[in-house]
Amino acid sequence: MPGGGFSASVPPAGVEFEAKITPIVIVSCIMAATGGLMFGYDVGVSGGVTAMPHFLKKFFPVVYRRTQQGDDSNYCKYDNQGLQLFTSSLYLAGLTATFFASYTTRRLGRRLTMLIAGIFFIAGVAFNVAAQNLAMLIVGRILLGCGVGFANQAVPLFLSEIAPTRIRGGLNILFQLNVTIGILFANLVNYGTSHIKSQWGWRISLGLAGIPAALLTVGSLLVTDTPNSLIERGRFEEGKAVLRKIRGTDKIEPEFLELVEASRIAKEVKHPFRNLLKRRNRPQLVIAVALQIFQQCTGINAIMFYAPVLFKTLGFGGSASLYSTVITGAVNVLSTLVSIYSVDKVGRRMLLLEAGIQMFLSQTDHSEDLHTGFAVLVVIMICTFISAFAWSWGPLGWLIPSETFPLETRSAGQSVTVCVNLLFTFVIAQAFLSMLCHFKFGIFLFFSGWVLIMSCFVFFLLPETKNVPIEEMTERVWKQHWLWKNFMVDDGFDDDEPKKNGHRNGFDPVSQL
């Protein structure tokens, strides 16, 4: 066994591993989180270009004519399935790609999966910039969607695994912070390009997505893979060296041995997706799926996708509507910084519960008098809603699933998380303009009802994961919860249910080195 001096026993649950906040961890997390920058830009840019007359005239002439006719039915001007497909096709493609991303994340590692995402992003941008017809435009969005599927699979896992336990929440939220920065960047670009009276306006908006795409691609070439991933793939010495480097200390044996034990268990799982359905994995699966559904049912992406269209519908002028989206985008970024500071101090549950109250109250104004005199009130209410989402459901919807699954089902669990998120993102994106046409302002009452339901879910069913080492969630979180502990009962083992004790059957984790 190379590198002697290891303890031959797995550390007991509850041990706090020694770790410093090293520059390499901060730099690696910042680089990896640029995957969120690309995702955010794609979310923000689509709503802006669909409000540009030259874009509508070229690709959606029916909608363009409707907007030029001064139809009194403002709510239905943008009700067009083709227009909604332009936005939602990205998320449908991402939904499909995440299943392939689960395989590459586990077999090739987190870093190479991020590189694949960057390549997809660059190809998608090229198609969109050069688009001459709707088919090219949709192909570009599909390629971008594949990038989203791969990036959203790998980046949250990378961030959760490389970060020290005590700041894992804050570093993981860098992904969501970059999403919000990407949205703000897209809003600013759209505001500027909307003044270009030619087709170059929307082409520039779509083309500047190449900046975050290039950042993610270069960043994935520069960062190292996580110790969890390296050990899972049998590269023990390299994993140990990386662990020593990112923790900034030589006292890594306890954490290293726990990762080796987690890796052994992961290797015994032959069918990770089927294993997700095992009784002991149901709590994590239920939480992950519910958080993704609830995140979309807050209505946040409906606002982010179609903010310029929404503001126009509420009576704002074209430039004013884009300007208002810049304001809301800035609020989004600043509020996400609040989450980075507070998530590892006040905890996940407190942020979600407080935000539930704030979001519910900000969606209850259902006045039908929507003339421009209500402009300031509308912006304030939307900013109140966005700020609550940005420090709660936005980042925590990605953080909590990425830190709760055990290593043997982590890639599969993250794949399901991304898949459900993109599925409901697709549904909301495809249906929102039609819902707006039929529900009118009542659509916000629809979303507020969901906010009430999800807040009750958090209060009763979501355990706190603050400051718990990622490989100790079962013992310290799930087995302590009033309901979920009933699912942790050992009901026998089969080939897909490894024994979580390194010394049964004569196994010594160090012997694997």
Short mmCIF file of C-alpha atoms in Angstrom, two decimals:
data_model
loop_
_atom_site.label_atom_id
_atom_site.label_comp_id
_atom_site.label_asym_id
_atom_site.label_seq_id
_atom_site.Cartn_x
_atom_site.Cartn_y
_atom_site.Cartn_z
CA MET A 1 0.00 0.00 0.00
CA PRO A 2 1.73 3.23 -1.11
CA GLY A 3 1.81 6.19 1.19
CA GLY A 4 1.67 4.33 4.51
CA GLY A 5 0.40 5.69 7.77
CA PHE A 6 -3.34 5.49 7.01
CA SER A 7 -5.80 4.38 9.61
CA ALA A 8 -7.46 1.18 8.50
CA SER A 9 -10.85 2.18 9.79
CA VAL A 10 -13.48 4.46 8.43
CA PRO A 11 -13.95 7.53 10.69
CA PRO A 12 -17.08 7.55 12.79
CA ALA A 13 -20.02 9.65 11.69
CA GLY A 14 -20.06 13.14 13.12
CA VAL A 15 -16.31 13.82 12.75
CA GLU A 16 -15.56 17.28 11.37
CA PHE A 17 -12.87 17.04 8.72
CA GLU A 18 -10.02 19.53 8.78
CA ALA A 19 -10.06 21.89 5.82
CA LYS A 20 -8.85 25.37 4.99
CA ILE A 21 -10.48 27.71 2.50
CA THR A 22 -7.77 27.51 -0.15
CA PRO A 23 -7.37 29.73 -3.22
CA ILE A 24 -7.56 26.72 -5.55
CA VAL A 25 -11.03 25.87 -4.22
CA ILE A 26 -12.29 29.41 -4.70
CA VAL A 27 -10.81 29.70 -8.21
CA SER A 28 -12.06 26.24 -9.25
CA CYS A 29 -15.57 27.00 -8.01
CA ILE A 30 -15.66 30.36 -9.79
CA MET A 31 -14.53 28.76 -13.06
CA ALA A 32 -16.97 25.87 -12.78
CA ALA A 33 -19.85 28.14 -11.88
CA THR A 34 -19.58 29.86 -15.27
CA GLY A 35 -21.87 27.03 -16.40
CA GLY A 36 -24.55 28.94 -14.54
CA LEU A 37 -23.56 32.11 -16.40
CA MET A 38 -24.39 30.42 -19.70
CA PHE A 39 -27.66 29.02 -18.38
CA GLY A 40 -28.69 32.42 -17.05
CA TYR A 41 -27.83 34.19 -20.29
CA ASP A 42 -29.94 31.73 -22.26
CA VAL A 43 -32.88 32.29 -19.90
CA GLY A 44 -32.58 36.07 -20.06
CA VAL A 45 -31.84 36.59 -23.73
CA SER A 46 -34.82 34.68 -25.13
CA GLY A 47 -37.43 36.99 -23.62
CA GLY A 48 -35.60 40.07 -24.89
CA VAL A 49 -35.20 38.99 -28.49
CA THR A 50 -38.83 37.83 -28.69
CA ALA A 51 -39.81 41.41 -27.89
CA MET A 52 -37.71 42.79 -30.78
CA PRO A 53 -39.76 43.69 -33.90
CA HIS A 54 -37.05 42.64 -36.40
CA PHE A 55 -36.75 39.21 -34.77
CA LEU A 56 -40.52 38.69 -34.77
CA LYS A 57 -40.85 39.91 -38.36
CA LYS A 58 -38.25 37.42 -39.61
CA PHE A 59 -39.21 34.30 -37.66
CA PHE A 60 -42.74 34.87 -36.32
CA PRO A 61 -44.57 37.16 -38.78
CA VAL A 62 -48.01 36.26 -37.38
CA VAL A 63 -47.02 37.52 -33.94
CA TYR A 64 -45.35 40.56 -35.48
CA ARG A 65 -48.54 41.55 -37.34
CA ARG A 66 -50.57 41.05 -34.20
CA THR A 67 -48.29 43.38 -32.20
CA GLN A 68 -48.51 46.04 -34.91
CA GLN A 69 -52.30 46.01 -35.16
CA GLY A 70 -52.94 47.61 -31.77
CA ASP A 71 -55.19 44.75 -30.69
CA ASP A 72 -56.92 45.54 -27.42
CA SER A 73 -56.25 42.00 -26.20
CA ASN A 74 -52.74 42.70 -24.91
CA TYR A 75 -52.69 39.47 -22.96
CA CYS A 76 -53.02 37.35 -26.12
CA LYS A 77 -50.73 39.17 -28.56
CA TYR A 78 -47.83 36.79 -27.89
CA ASP A 79 -49.90 33.61 -27.61
CA ASN A 80 -48.09 31.58 -30.28
CA GLN A 81 -46.87 28.00 -29.93
CA GLY A 82 -43.96 28.54 -32.33
CA LEU A 83 -42.72 31.51 -30.32
CA GLN A 84 -43.02 29.50 -27.13
CA LEU A 85 -41.18 26.59 -28.78
CA PHE A 86 -38.23 28.90 -29.49
CA THR A 87 -37.86 29.37 -25.74
CA SER A 88 -38.87 25.94 -24.52
CA SER A 89 -36.98 23.78 -27.04
CA LEU A 90 -33.78 24.50 -25.12
CA TYR A 91 -35.21 22.94 -21.98
CA LEU A 92 -36.65 19.91 -23.77
CA ALA A 93 -33.22 19.22 -25.25
CA GLY A 94 -31.60 19.70 -21.85
CA LEU A 95 -34.05 17.23 -20.37
CA THR A 96 -32.93 14.56 -22.84
CA ALA A 97 -29.22 15.39 -22.58
CA THR A 98 -29.13 15.03 -18.81
CA PHE A 99 -29.47 11.23 -19.07
CA PHE A 100 -26.31 11.08 -21.18
CA ALA A 101 -24.69 13.57 -18.83
CA SER A 102 -25.32 11.25 -15.90
CA TYR A 103 -23.19 8.59 -17.59
CA THR A 104 -20.34 10.96 -18.47
CA THR A 105 -20.38 12.53 -15.01
CA ARG A 106 -19.85 9.15 -13.40
CA ARG A 107 -17.57 7.52 -15.97
CA LEU A 108 -15.56 10.47 -17.29
CA GLY A 109 -15.76 12.81 -14.33
CA ARG A 110 -17.27 16.18 -13.52
CA ARG A 111 -14.58 18.18 -15.34
CA LEU A 112 -14.93 16.48 -18.75
CA THR A 113 -18.71 16.70 -18.53
CA MET A 114 -18.38 20.47 -18.09
CA LEU A 115 -16.07 20.55 -21.13
CA ILE A 116 -18.68 18.72 -23.22
CA ALA A 117 -21.25 21.27 -22.06
CA GLY A 118 -19.00 24.12 -23.20
CA ILE A 119 -18.61 22.58 -26.67
CA PHE A 120 -22.39 22.21 -27.03
CA PHE A 121 -22.83 25.83 -25.96
CA ILE A 122 -20.38 27.14 -28.55
CA ALA A 123 -22.03 25.10 -31.34
CA GLY A 124 -25.48 26.34 -30.32
CA VAL A 125 -24.37 29.97 -30.32
CA ALA A 126 -22.93 29.56 -33.83
CA PHE A 127 -26.25 28.24 -35.18
CA ASN A 128 -28.27 30.98 -33.53
CA VAL A 129 -26.09 33.82 -34.76
CA ALA A 130 -26.17 32.52 -38.33
CA ALA A 131 -29.87 31.56 -38.29
CA GLN A 132 -31.64 32.24 -41.60
CA ASN A 133 -34.84 30.41 -40.80
CA LEU A 134 -36.79 29.02 -37.86
CA ALA A 135 -35.25 25.55 -38.30
CA MET A 136 -31.69 26.87 -37.79
CA LEU A 137 -32.89 28.88 -34.81
CA ILE A 138 -34.45 25.82 -33.16
CA VAL A 139 -31.40 23.63 -33.90
CA GLY A 140 -29.24 26.23 -32.18
CA ARG A 141 -31.55 26.26 -29.16
CA ILE A 142 -31.46 22.44 -29.03
CA LEU A 143 -27.64 22.45 -28.99
CA LEU A 144 -27.72 25.06 -26.23
CA GLY A 145 -30.16 22.82 -24.40
CA CYS A 146 -27.74 19.92 -24.58
CA GLY A 147 -25.14 22.19 -23.03
CA VAL A 148 -27.57 23.12 -20.26
CA GLY A 149 -28.24 19.43 -19.56
CA PHE A 150 -24.55 18.60 -19.23
CA ALA A 151 -23.63 21.75 -17.29
CA ASN A 152 -26.49 21.55 -14.82
CA GLN A 153 -25.63 17.90 -14.20
CA ALA A 154 -21.93 18.40 -13.52
CA VAL A 155 -21.50 21.89 -12.04
CA PRO A 156 -23.60 21.56 -8.84
CA LEU A 157 -21.94 18.19 -8.09
CA PHE A 158 -18.49 19.66 -8.71
CA LEU A 159 -19.18 22.58 -6.38
CA SER A 160 -20.66 20.47 -3.57
CA GLU A 161 -17.84 17.92 -3.68
CA ILE A 162 -14.89 20.29 -3.85
CA ALA A 163 -16.08 22.74 -1.19
CA PRO A 164 -15.23 22.43 2.53
CA THR A 165 -18.28 21.45 4.57
CA ARG A 166 -18.64 24.72 6.47
CA ILE A 167 -18.90 26.84 3.30
CA ARG A 168 -20.36 24.24 0.94
CA GLY A 169 -23.67 26.08 0.71
CA GLY A 170 -22.10 29.42 -0.16
CA LEU A 171 -19.77 28.01 -2.81
CA ASN A 172 -22.50 25.89 -4.37
CA ILE A 173 -24.66 29.00 -4.69
CA LEU A 174 -21.97 30.48 -6.95
CA PHE A 175 -23.75 28.46 -9.65
CA GLN A 176 -27.02 30.28 -9.02
CA LEU A 177 -25.19 33.61 -8.63
CA ASN A 178 -23.76 33.11 -12.11
CA VAL A 179 -27.24 32.26 -13.38
CA THR A 180 -28.49 35.61 -12.07
CA ILE A 181 -25.45 37.47 -13.47
CA GLY A 182 -26.10 35.79 -16.83
CA ILE A 183 -29.72 36.96 -16.76
CA LEU A 184 -28.66 40.51 -15.88
CA PHE A 185 -26.00 40.48 -18.61
CA ALA A 186 -28.63 39.33 -21.11
CA ASN A 187 -31.03 42.06 -19.97
CA LEU A 188 -28.37 44.75 -20.41
CA VAL A 189 -27.42 43.39 -23.84
CA ASN A 190 -31.07 43.27 -24.91
CA TYR A 191 -31.62 46.83 -23.71
CA GLY A 192 -28.68 48.00 -25.81
CA THR A 193 -29.39 45.96 -28.93
CA SER A 194 -33.09 46.88 -28.92
CA HIS A 195 -32.03 50.31 -30.18
CA ILE A 196 -30.34 48.79 -33.25
CA LYS A 197 -32.92 49.17 -36.03
CA SER A 198 -31.90 46.09 -38.01
CA GLN A 199 -31.56 42.34 -37.68
CA TRP A 200 -28.12 42.84 -36.13
CA GLY A 201 -29.77 43.69 -32.83
CA TRP A 202 -31.07 40.20 -32.11
CA ARG A 203 -28.03 38.54 -33.74
CA ILE A 204 -25.70 40.39 -31.36
CA SER A 205 -27.89 39.44 -28.40
CA LEU A 206 -27.77 35.76 -29.31
CA GLY A 207 -24.10 35.88 -30.33
CA LEU A 208 -22.77 37.34 -27.09
CA ALA A 209 -23.74 34.04 -25.44
CA GLY A 210 -20.39 32.94 -26.85
CA ILE A 211 -18.61 34.78 -24.01
CA PRO A 212 -19.90 32.60 -21.15
CA ALA A 213 -19.67 29.55 -23.44
CA ALA A 214 -15.95 30.22 -23.95
CA LEU A 215 -15.43 30.87 -20.23
CA LEU A 216 -16.94 27.51 -19.30
CA THR A 217 -14.93 25.67 -21.95
CA VAL A 218 -11.60 27.24 -20.91
CA GLY A 219 -12.45 26.90 -17.22
CA SER A 220 -13.17 23.19 -17.54
CA LEU A 221 -9.73 22.71 -19.12
CA LEU A 222 -8.02 24.48 -16.22
CA VAL A 223 -9.73 23.02 -13.13
CA THR A 224 -8.99 19.64 -11.58
CA ASP A 225 -11.62 16.98 -11.04
CA THR A 226 -13.07 16.41 -7.57
CA PRO A 227 -11.51 13.87 -5.18
CA ASN A 228 -14.89 12.11 -4.98
CA SER A 229 -14.95 11.61 -8.74
CA LEU A 230 -11.30 10.53 -9.01
CA ILE A 231 -11.64 7.98 -6.21
CA GLU A 232 -14.94 6.74 -7.62
CA ARG A 233 -13.10 5.98 -10.88
CA GLY A 234 -10.29 4.12 -9.07
CA ARG A 235 -7.66 6.88 -9.21
CA PHE A 236 -6.97 6.77 -5.46
CA GLU A 237 -3.53 8.38 -5.30
CA GLU A 238 -4.53 11.20 -7.62
CA GLY A 239 -7.68 11.69 -5.58
CA LYS A 240 -5.68 11.87 -2.38
CA ALA A 241 -3.25 14.38 -3.88
CA VAL A 242 -6.11 16.58 -5.05
CA LEU A 243 -7.80 16.31 -1.65
CA ARG A 244 -4.60 17.41 0.09
CA LYS A 245 -4.24 20.30 -2.33
CA ILE A 246 -7.80 21.64 -2.05
CA ARG A 247 -8.01 21.21 1.74
CA GLY A 248 -4.65 22.91 2.36
CA THR A 249 -3.59 20.39 5.02
CA ASP A 250 -1.87 17.01 5.33
CA LYS A 251 -4.46 15.79 7.83
CA ILE A 252 -6.82 14.39 5.22
CA GLU A 253 -6.80 10.67 6.11
CA PRO A 254 -10.24 10.65 7.82
CA GLU A 255 -11.96 12.38 4.89
CA PHE A 256 -9.97 10.34 2.37
CA LEU A 257 -10.97 7.04 3.99
CA GLU A 258 -14.61 8.10 4.05
CA LEU A 259 -14.43 8.90 0.32
CA VAL A 260 -12.84 5.49 -0.34
CA GLU A 261 -15.63 3.79 1.59
CA ALA A 262 -18.27 5.80 -0.28
CA SER A 263 -16.54 4.84 -3.53
CA ARG A 264 -16.64 1.14 -2.62
CA ILE A 265 -20.35 1.36 -2.00
CA ALA A 266 -20.84 3.27 -5.26
CA LYS A 267 -18.99 0.61 -7.27
CA GLU A 268 -21.22 -2.13 -5.88
CA VAL A 269 -24.27 -0.37 -7.31
CA LYS A 270 -24.72 -1.76 -10.81
CA HIS A 271 -27.93 0.11 -11.63
CA PRO A 272 -27.87 3.57 -10.01
CA PHE A 273 -31.19 4.71 -11.51
CA ARG A 274 -32.95 1.58 -10.29
CA ASN A 275 -31.21 1.98 -6.96
CA LEU A 276 -32.79 5.41 -6.59
CA LEU A 277 -36.14 3.68 -6.15
CA LYS A 278 -34.91 1.61 -3.20
CA ARG A 279 -36.68 2.43 0.04
CA ARG A 280 -33.63 4.03 1.69
CA ASN A 281 -33.17 6.43 -1.24
CA ARG A 282 -36.77 7.59 -1.48
CA PRO A 283 -36.46 10.53 0.92
CA GLN A 284 -33.65 12.10 -1.12
CA LEU A 285 -35.52 11.40 -4.35
CA VAL A 286 -38.80 12.86 -3.08
CA ILE A 287 -37.04 15.99 -1.80
CA ALA A 288 -35.06 16.47 -5.02
CA VAL A 289 -38.08 16.01 -7.31
CA ALA A 290 -40.36 18.16 -5.14
CA LEU A 291 -37.84 21.01 -4.98
CA GLN A 292 -37.54 21.12 -8.77
CA ILE A 293 -41.31 21.09 -9.32
CA PHE A 294 -41.84 23.74 -6.67
CA GLN A 295 -38.98 25.88 -7.98
CA GLN A 296 -40.70 26.18 -11.35
CA CYS A 297 -44.18 26.54 -9.87
CA THR A 298 -43.13 29.71 -8.07
CA GLY A 299 -43.54 31.33 -11.50
CA ILE A 300 -39.99 32.71 -11.53
CA ASN A 301 -39.03 31.47 -14.97
CA ALA A 302 -42.31 32.71 -16.40
CA ILE A 303 -41.22 36.16 -15.26
CA MET A 304 -37.59 35.74 -16.38
CA PHE A 305 -38.36 34.24 -19.81
CA TYR A 306 -40.98 36.73 -20.79
CA ALA A 307 -40.23 39.77 -18.62
CA PRO A 308 -40.10 42.23 -21.55
CA VAL A 309 -43.28 40.74 -23.03
CA LEU A 310 -44.92 40.72 -19.60
CA PHE A 311 -44.06 44.36 -18.93
CA LYS A 312 -45.35 45.32 -22.38
CA THR A 313 -48.58 43.49 -21.62
CA LEU A 314 -48.92 45.43 -18.36
CA GLY A 315 -48.72 48.71 -20.25
CA PHE A 316 -45.03 49.57 -20.41
CA GLY A 317 -43.49 50.86 -23.62
CA GLY A 318 -40.89 48.80 -25.48
CA SER A 319 -37.77 50.49 -24.04
CA ALA A 320 -39.38 50.86 -20.62
CA SER A 321 -40.15 47.14 -20.50
CA LEU A 322 -36.53 46.21 -21.27
CA TYR A 323 -35.31 48.80 -18.76
CA SER A 324 -37.56 47.26 -16.11
CA THR A 325 -36.08 43.82 -16.74
CA VAL A 326 -32.61 45.27 -16.12
CA ILE A 327 -33.83 46.50 -12.72
CA THR A 328 -35.26 43.11 -11.82
CA GLY A 329 -32.08 41.41 -13.06
CA ALA A 330 -29.95 43.57 -10.75
CA VAL A 331 -32.23 42.73 -7.81
CA ASN A 332 -31.78 39.07 -8.68
CA VAL A 333 -27.98 39.28 -8.50
CA LEU A 334 -27.85 41.28 -5.26
CA SER A 335 -30.34 39.00 -3.52
CA THR A 336 -28.34 35.91 -4.49
CA LEU A 337 -25.36 37.46 -2.70
CA VAL A 338 -27.54 37.53 0.43
CA SER A 339 -27.99 33.78 0.09
CA ILE A 340 -24.26 33.15 -0.27
CA TYR A 341 -23.65 35.02 2.99
CA SER A 342 -26.51 33.53 4.99
CA VAL A 343 -27.08 29.95 3.79
CA ASP A 344 -24.39 28.40 6.00
CA LYS A 345 -25.36 30.61 8.95
CA VAL A 346 -29.15 30.61 9.18
CA GLY A 347 -29.64 27.35 7.25
CA ARG A 348 -31.63 26.17 4.26
CA ARG A 349 -35.04 25.81 5.92
CA MET A 350 -35.14 29.34 7.35
CA LEU A 351 -34.38 30.94 3.99
CA LEU A 352 -37.05 28.87 2.22
CA LEU A 353 -39.75 29.57 4.82
CA GLU A 354 -39.10 33.32 4.98
CA ALA A 355 -39.07 33.54 1.20
CA GLY A 356 -42.34 31.63 0.97
CA ILE A 357 -44.12 34.32 2.98
CA GLN A 358 -42.49 37.12 0.98
CA MET A 359 -43.30 35.55 -2.41
CA PHE A 360 -46.90 34.81 -1.41
CA LEU A 361 -47.56 38.40 -0.36
CA SER A 362 -45.90 39.86 -3.46
CA GLN A 363 -48.22 37.95 -5.83
CA THR A 364 -51.57 38.82 -4.27
CA ASP A 365 -52.24 42.13 -6.02
CA HIS A 366 -54.90 41.16 -8.59
CA SER A 367 -56.10 44.58 -9.68
CA GLU A 368 -57.39 44.63 -13.24
CA ASP A 369 -56.58 48.32 -13.69
CA LEU A 370 -53.26 47.91 -15.47
CA HIS A 371 -52.69 51.37 -16.93
CA THR A 372 -49.19 52.82 -16.66
CA GLY A 373 -50.00 54.51 -13.36
CA PHE A 374 -49.40 51.12 -11.77
CA ALA A 375 -45.94 50.79 -13.36
CA VAL A 376 -43.93 51.54 -10.23
CA LEU A 377 -46.09 49.26 -8.08
CA VAL A 378 -45.75 46.41 -10.57
CA VAL A 379 -41.95 46.71 -10.66
CA ILE A 380 -41.74 46.87 -6.84
CA MET A 381 -43.91 43.80 -6.41
CA ILE A 382 -41.95 41.83 -9.00
CA CYS A 383 -38.64 42.89 -7.42
CA THR A 384 -39.94 41.80 -4.00
CA PHE A 385 -40.84 38.43 -5.46
CA ILE A 386 -37.53 38.02 -7.30
CA SER A 387 -35.45 38.97 -4.25
CA ALA A 388 -37.19 36.31 -2.14
CA PHE A 389 -36.70 33.67 -4.83
CA ALA A 390 -33.06 34.63 -5.40
CA TRP A 391 -32.00 33.96 -1.82
CA SER A 392 -34.08 30.81 -1.41
CA TRP A 393 -35.70 28.60 -4.04
CA GLY A 394 -33.31 29.68 -6.80
CA PRO A 395 -30.01 28.54 -5.29
CA LEU A 396 -31.33 26.03 -2.76
CA GLY A 397 -33.29 24.14 -5.40
CA TRP A 398 -29.90 23.14 -6.83
CA LEU A 399 -27.87 23.04 -3.60
CA ILE A 400 -29.98 20.66 -1.52
CA PRO A 401 -30.26 17.79 -4.07
CA SER A 402 -26.54 18.02 -4.90
CA GLU A 403 -25.54 17.56 -1.26
CA THR A 404 -28.05 14.95 -0.05
CA PHE A 405 -27.68 11.95 -2.37
CA PRO A 406 -25.09 9.32 -1.35
CA LEU A 407 -22.17 8.86 -3.76
CA GLU A 408 -23.54 5.63 -5.23
CA THR A 409 -26.64 7.40 -6.56
CA ARG A 410 -25.35 10.97 -6.73
CA SER A 411 -24.92 11.19 -10.51
CA ALA A 412 -28.23 9.44 -11.13
CA GLY A 413 -29.94 11.58 -8.52
CA GLN A 414 -28.57 14.77 -10.03
CA SER A 415 -29.69 13.57 -13.45
CA VAL A 416 -33.25 13.11 -12.19
CA THR A 417 -33.04 16.52 -10.50
CA VAL A 418 -31.98 18.26 -13.71
CA CYS A 419 -34.47 16.27 -15.78
CA VAL A 420 -37.44 17.19 -13.58
CA ASN A 421 -36.30 20.82 -13.44
CA LEU A 422 -36.01 21.10 -17.20
CA LEU A 423 -39.26 19.20 -17.78
CA PHE A 424 -41.23 21.66 -15.67
CA THR A 425 -39.23 24.58 -17.07
CA PHE A 426 -40.28 23.38 -20.53
CA VAL A 427 -43.92 23.08 -19.47
CA ILE A 428 -43.99 26.57 -17.96
CA ALA A 429 -42.12 28.09 -20.92
CA GLN A 430 -44.42 26.42 -23.44
CA ALA A 431 -47.63 27.22 -21.58
CA PHE A 432 -47.06 30.60 -19.93
CA LEU A 433 -48.12 32.92 -22.76
CA SER A 434 -51.24 30.84 -23.36
CA MET A 435 -51.97 30.84 -19.62
CA LEU A 436 -51.45 34.60 -19.56
CA CYS A 437 -53.95 34.95 -22.39
CA HIS A 438 -56.63 32.93 -20.57
CA PHE A 439 -55.93 33.67 -16.88
CA LYS A 440 -54.83 37.28 -17.39
CA PHE A 441 -53.60 38.67 -14.06
CA GLY A 442 -55.12 35.66 -12.29
CA ILE A 443 -52.03 33.73 -13.33
CA PHE A 444 -50.21 35.25 -10.37
CA LEU A 445 -52.89 33.93 -8.02
CA PHE A 446 -52.22 30.50 -9.55
CA PHE A 447 -48.53 30.77 -8.71
CA SER A 448 -49.18 32.16 -5.21
CA GLY A 449 -51.23 29.04 -4.43
CA TRP A 450 -48.23 26.93 -5.29
CA VAL A 451 -46.00 29.06 -3.04
CA LEU A 452 -48.32 28.29 -0.10
CA ILE A 453 -48.17 24.54 -0.83
CA MET A 454 -44.38 24.45 -1.12
CA SER A 455 -43.90 26.40 2.10
CA CYS A 456 -45.95 23.78 3.96
CA PHE A 457 -43.81 21.06 2.37
CA VAL A 458 -40.61 22.72 3.61
CA PHE A 459 -42.00 23.20 7.13
CA PHE A 460 -43.00 19.57 7.61
CA LEU A 461 -40.76 17.48 5.35
CA LEU A 462 -37.47 19.22 4.54
CA PRO A 463 -34.65 18.50 7.04
CA GLU A 464 -31.80 20.95 7.68
CA THR A 465 -28.50 20.03 5.96
CA LYS A 466 -26.40 22.99 7.12
CA ASN A 467 -22.82 22.09 8.15
CA VAL A 468 -23.26 18.33 7.63
CA PRO A 469 -20.43 16.57 5.69
CA ILE A 470 -21.72 15.42 2.34
CA GLU A 471 -20.99 11.72 2.92
CA GLU A 472 -22.68 11.74 6.35
CA MET A 473 -26.15 12.89 5.35
CA THR A 474 -27.76 9.49 5.95
CA GLU A 475 -26.62 9.18 9.56
CA ARG A 476 -26.94 12.79 10.63
CA VAL A 477 -29.92 14.00 8.61
CA TRP A 478 -32.23 11.33 7.24
CA LYS A 479 -32.03 8.96 10.22
CA GLN A 480 -32.87 11.85 12.56
CA HIS A 481 -35.96 13.13 10.73
CA TRP A 482 -39.38 12.32 12.21
CA LEU A 483 -40.69 10.85 8.94
CA TRP A 484 -37.74 9.97 6.73
CA LYS A 485 -36.03 7.85 9.43
CA ASN A 486 -38.68 5.21 8.75
CA PHE A 487 -37.24 4.76 5.26
CA MET A 488 -33.71 4.20 6.56
CA VAL A 489 -34.55 0.81 8.08
CA ASP A 490 -32.21 -1.89 6.81
CA ASP A 491 -34.48 -4.32 4.94
CA GLY A 492 -31.87 -6.72 3.65
CA PHE A 493 -29.23 -6.50 0.95
CA ASP A 494 -29.05 -7.57 -2.65
CA ASP A 495 -26.54 -6.93 -5.42
CA ASP A 496 -27.64 -3.33 -5.68
CA GLU A 497 -27.71 -2.73 -1.92
CA PRO A 498 -24.10 -2.61 -0.69
CA LYS A 499 -23.36 -3.11 2.97
CA LYS A 500 -22.29 0.24 4.36
CA ASN A 501 -19.55 -1.14 6.58
CA GLY A 502 -16.11 -1.42 5.14
CA HIS A 503 -15.14 -4.30 7.42
CA ARG A 504 -17.90 -6.74 6.56
CA ASN A 505 -16.77 -9.64 4.43
CA GLY A 506 -13.17 -8.77 5.27
CA PHE A 507 -13.16 -5.46 3.37
CA ASP A 508 -10.56 -2.87 4.27
CA PRO A 509 -10.92 0.43 2.37
CA VAL A 510 -7.19 1.03 2.46
CA SER A 511 -6.55 -2.27 0.69
CA GLN A 512 -8.01 -0.70 -2.43
CA LEU A 513 -5.04 1.63 -2.72
#
